[in-house]
Coordinates of C-alpha atoms and ligand atoms in Angstrom, one line a residue:
M1 CA -19.7 2.9 10.9
L2 CA -16.4 1.0 10.3
I3 CA -15.2 0.2 6.8
V4 CA -12.2 -2.1 6.7
V5 CA -10.6 -1.6 3.3
D6 CA -9.9 -5.1 1.9
H7 CA -7.3 -5.0 -0.9
P8 CA -4.2 -7.2 -1.4
L9 CA -1.9 -4.2 -1.6
V10 CA -3.3 -2.8 1.6
K11 CA -2.2 -6.1 3.3
V12 CA 1.3 -6.0 1.8
H13 CA 2.0 -2.4 2.8
I14 CA 0.6 -2.8 6.3
S15 CA 2.8 -5.9 6.8
I16 CA 5.9 -3.8 6.0
L17 CA 4.8 -1.0 8.4
R18 CA 4.3 -3.6 11.2
R19 CA 7.8 -5.1 10.9
Q20 CA 10.1 -3.8 13.6
E21 CA 13.1 -3.8 11.2
T22 CA 11.3 -1.2 8.9
G23 CA 13.2 2.1 9.3
T24 CA 11.9 5.6 9.2
D25 CA 12.4 6.2 5.5
A26 CA 10.6 3.0 4.4
F27 CA 7.9 3.5 7.0
R28 CA 7.1 7.0 5.6
Q29 CA 7.1 5.6 2.0
H30 CA 4.8 2.7 2.7
L31 CA 2.5 4.8 4.9
T32 CA 2.1 7.2 2.0
A33 CA 1.4 4.3 -0.5
L34 CA -1.1 2.8 1.9
T35 CA -2.9 6.1 2.5
R36 CA -3.2 6.6 -1.3
L37 CA -5.0 3.3 -1.5
L38 CA -7.3 4.3 1.4
A39 CA -8.2 7.6 -0.3
F40 CA -10.1 5.8 -3.1
P41 CA -12.8 4.1 -0.9
A42 CA -12.9 7.0 1.5
L43 CA -13.7 9.4 -1.4
Q44 CA -16.0 7.1 -3.4
D45 CA -18.9 9.5 -3.0
L46 CA -16.9 12.7 -3.6
Q47 CA -19.2 15.3 -5.2
L48 CA -18.1 16.6 -8.6
T49 CA -19.1 19.6 -10.7
P50 CA -19.3 19.1 -14.5
I51 CA -17.0 21.4 -16.5
S52 CA -16.3 22.0 -20.1
V53 CA -12.9 20.7 -21.3
R54 CA -11.3 21.4 -24.6
T55 CA -9.0 18.6 -25.9
P56 CA -6.7 19.2 -28.8
L57 CA -9.5 17.8 -31.0
A58 CA -12.9 18.6 -29.5
E59 CA -14.9 20.1 -26.7
T60 CA -16.1 17.5 -24.0
T61 CA -17.4 17.3 -20.5
G62 CA -15.0 16.9 -17.6
Y63 CA -15.3 17.3 -13.9
R64 CA -13.8 19.1 -11.0
V65 CA -14.1 18.5 -7.2
Q66 CA -17.1 20.5 -6.1
K67 CA -16.0 21.5 -2.6
M68 CA -12.3 21.7 -1.7
L69 CA -11.4 18.8 0.7
V70 CA -10.1 19.7 4.2
L71 CA -7.4 17.3 5.4
V72 CA -6.9 17.3 9.1
P73 CA -3.8 15.4 10.2
V74 CA -3.5 14.8 13.9
L75 CA 0.1 15.6 14.9
R76 CA 2.4 14.0 14.8
A77 CA 1.6 10.7 13.3
G78 CA -1.2 11.9 11.0
L79 CA 1.4 14.0 9.1
G80 CA 2.5 10.9 7.3
M81 CA -0.9 10.5 5.8
V82 CA -1.1 13.9 4.2
E83 CA 1.0 13.3 1.1
G84 CA -1.0 10.1 0.1
F85 CA -4.2 12.2 -0.1
R86 CA -2.6 15.2 -1.8
D87 CA -1.1 12.9 -4.4
V88 CA -4.5 11.9 -5.6
V89 CA -6.8 14.9 -4.7
P90 CA -6.1 18.3 -6.3
D91 CA -6.3 21.5 -4.3
T92 CA -6.7 20.3 -0.7
V93 CA -6.6 22.5 2.4
V94 CA -4.5 21.1 5.2
S95 CA -5.6 22.0 8.7
H96 CA -3.3 20.7 11.4
L97 CA -4.5 19.5 14.8
G98 CA -1.8 19.0 17.5
M99 CA -2.6 16.3 20.1
Y100 CA -0.8 13.8 22.2
R101 CA -1.8 11.1 24.7
D102 CA -0.8 11.6 28.2
H103 CA 1.3 8.4 28.8
R104 CA -0.1 7.9 32.3
T105 CA -3.8 8.7 31.9
L106 CA -4.0 8.0 28.1
K107 CA -6.2 11.1 27.8
P108 CA -5.7 13.3 24.7
I109 CA -4.1 16.7 25.3
R110 CA -4.8 19.2 22.4
Y111 CA -2.0 21.7 22.0
Y112 CA -2.6 23.2 18.5
S113 CA -5.5 23.7 16.1
N114 CA -6.0 25.6 12.9
F115 CA -9.4 24.9 11.2
P116 CA -10.2 27.5 8.5
A117 CA -13.3 29.5 9.3
S118 CA -14.8 29.4 5.8
Y119 CA -14.8 25.6 5.2
H120 CA -17.7 24.5 7.4
D121 CA -19.7 22.7 4.7
H122 CA -16.7 21.2 3.0
P123 CA -15.8 17.5 3.3
V124 CA -13.3 17.0 6.2
I125 CA -11.0 14.0 6.4
L126 CA -9.5 13.3 9.8
L127 CA -6.1 11.6 9.4
D128 CA -4.5 9.5 12.2
P129 CA -2.9 6.2 11.6
M130 CA -3.8 4.8 15.1
L131 CA -7.2 4.5 16.6
A132 CA -6.4 3.0 20.0
T133 CA -8.6 3.9 23.0
G134 CA -10.4 6.3 20.6
G135 CA -9.8 9.2 23.0
S136 CA -7.9 11.3 20.5
A137 CA -10.3 10.7 17.6
V138 CA -13.3 11.5 19.8
D139 CA -11.7 14.7 21.0
A140 CA -10.7 15.7 17.5
L141 CA -14.2 15.1 16.2
D142 CA -15.7 17.1 19.2
Y143 CA -13.4 20.0 18.1
L144 CA -14.2 19.8 14.4
K145 CA -18.0 19.7 15.1
A146 CA -17.7 22.6 17.5
E147 CA -15.9 24.5 14.7
G148 CA -18.9 23.8 12.5
A149 CA -17.7 20.9 10.4
R150 CA -20.7 18.7 9.3
N151 CA -19.3 16.3 6.7
I152 CA -16.5 14.4 8.5
R153 CA -14.9 11.0 8.0
V154 CA -12.0 9.4 9.7
V155 CA -9.2 7.5 7.9
S156 CA -6.9 5.4 10.0
I157 CA -4.4 2.6 9.3
I158 CA -4.9 0.3 12.4
S159 CA -7.9 0.4 14.7
A160 CA -8.5 -1.4 18.0
P161 CA -12.0 -2.7 18.9
E162 CA -12.0 -0.5 22.0
G163 CA -11.5 2.7 19.9
V164 CA -14.0 1.7 17.3
K165 CA -16.6 1.1 20.0
K166 CA -15.9 4.5 21.7
L167 CA -16.2 6.3 18.3
E168 CA -19.4 4.6 17.5
E169 CA -20.9 5.6 20.9
C170 CA -19.7 9.2 20.7
H171 CA -19.9 10.0 17.0
P172 CA -22.3 7.4 15.4
D173 CA -22.7 9.7 12.3
V174 CA -19.0 9.5 11.3
R175 CA -17.7 6.8 9.0
V176 CA -14.3 5.3 9.8
Y177 CA -12.1 3.9 7.0
T178 CA -9.3 1.7 8.3
A179 CA -6.8 -0.7 6.7
Q180 CA -7.0 -3.2 9.6
L181 CA -9.0 -4.0 12.7
D182 CA -6.5 -5.4 15.2
E183 CA -7.1 -7.7 18.3
R184 CA -6.9 -5.5 21.4
L185 CA -5.0 -2.9 23.4
N186 CA -2.3 -3.9 25.9
E187 CA -2.1 -2.5 29.5
L188 CA -0.3 0.6 28.2
G189 CA -2.9 1.4 25.6
Y190 CA -0.9 0.2 22.6
I191 CA -2.6 -1.7 19.8
I192 CA -1.7 -5.5 19.7
P193 CA -0.2 -6.6 17.3
G194 CA -0.2 -3.0 16.0
L195 CA 3.0 -1.4 14.7
G196 CA 4.3 0.4 17.9
D197 CA 4.2 4.1 18.2
A198 CA 3.3 5.5 14.8
G199 CA 4.9 9.0 15.6
D200 CA 8.2 7.5 16.8
R201 CA 8.3 5.0 13.9
Q202 CA 8.0 7.9 11.4
F203 CA 10.2 10.4 13.0
G204 CA 12.9 8.3 14.6
T205 CA 12.2 9.5 18.2
V206 CA 12.6 7.0 21.0
P207 CA 9.7 6.7 23.5
D208 CA 10.4 7.8 27.1
Ligands
PRP301 O1 -6.9 6.4 20.4 P1 -5.9 6.9 21.3 O2 -5.8 6.1 22.6 O3 -6.2 8.4 21.7 O4 -4.4 6.9 20.7 C1 -4.2 7.3 19.4 C2 -3.3 8.5 19.4 O5 -2.0 8.1 19.8 C3 -1.0 8.5 18.9 O6 -0.5 9.8 19.1 P2 0.6 10.0 20.2 O7 0.0 10.4 21.6 O8 1.6 8.9 20.3 O9 1.3 11.4 19.7 P3 2.4 11.5 18.6 O10 1.7 11.3 17.3 O11 2.9 12.9 18.8 O12 3.5 10.5 18.9 C4 -1.8 8.4 17.6 O13 -1.2 9.1 16.5 C5 -3.1 8.9 18.0 O14 -3.2 10.3 17.9
URA302 O1 -0.4 1.3 19.4 C1 -0.5 2.6 19.4 C2 -1.4 3.2 20.2 C3 -1.5 4.6 20.2 N1 -0.6 5.3 19.4 C4 0.3 4.7 18.6 O2 1.1 5.3 18.0 N2 0.4 3.3 18.7
MG303 MG1 3.2 8.7 19.5

């Protein structure tokens, strides 16, 4: 199920990310701000546990997050979405997943993974700004489910219709929160209009 997050500030930040003149520092800053905005709808149903809180004046009821959230950024580009979530959610676990698309076949190559063994029934948030062909997200979800994760959602910045369709076919149980559904992929598998290569835009590397 695709949820396109519709908010005026989402539109403003995404426009800055798209501009080719936006440099690495501004790109990182606006990606963090945008991710923070996406965290709210993505965690609307976050389970809480009531706790007792003592204010300077009285005892009252407060809440804490029931099960620690596991953030799974897909390297490299997903790294830029970690801080936005950590800014607003206390005590998260960050579990990195290294993956890149082979430039010729567009197939995902997984090169690193680190999912903690004892977090299977915790909410898992897969973070990757770009959902293009959907190959990387499908492979990441295959991996997380094989590791035992059951409660997973995906948060992306820009999604292509081709990637959304593939995810819906392969993982119909997983909700996808995105800031924008774009038009299409080009012949090289890049999202149009998109924002270019999200990893290169964040880290200043030039594509080969
Ligand atoms: O939906 P897909 O067609 O699989 O494409 C999306 C993937 O492509 C990008 O990673 P990339 O391969 O550029 O790696 P990088 O983050 O290291 O640059 C992006 O961050 C996704 O992981
Ligand atoms: O447009 C795209 C497609 C895949 N990965 C990116 O970083 N950008
Ligand atoms: Mg890249």
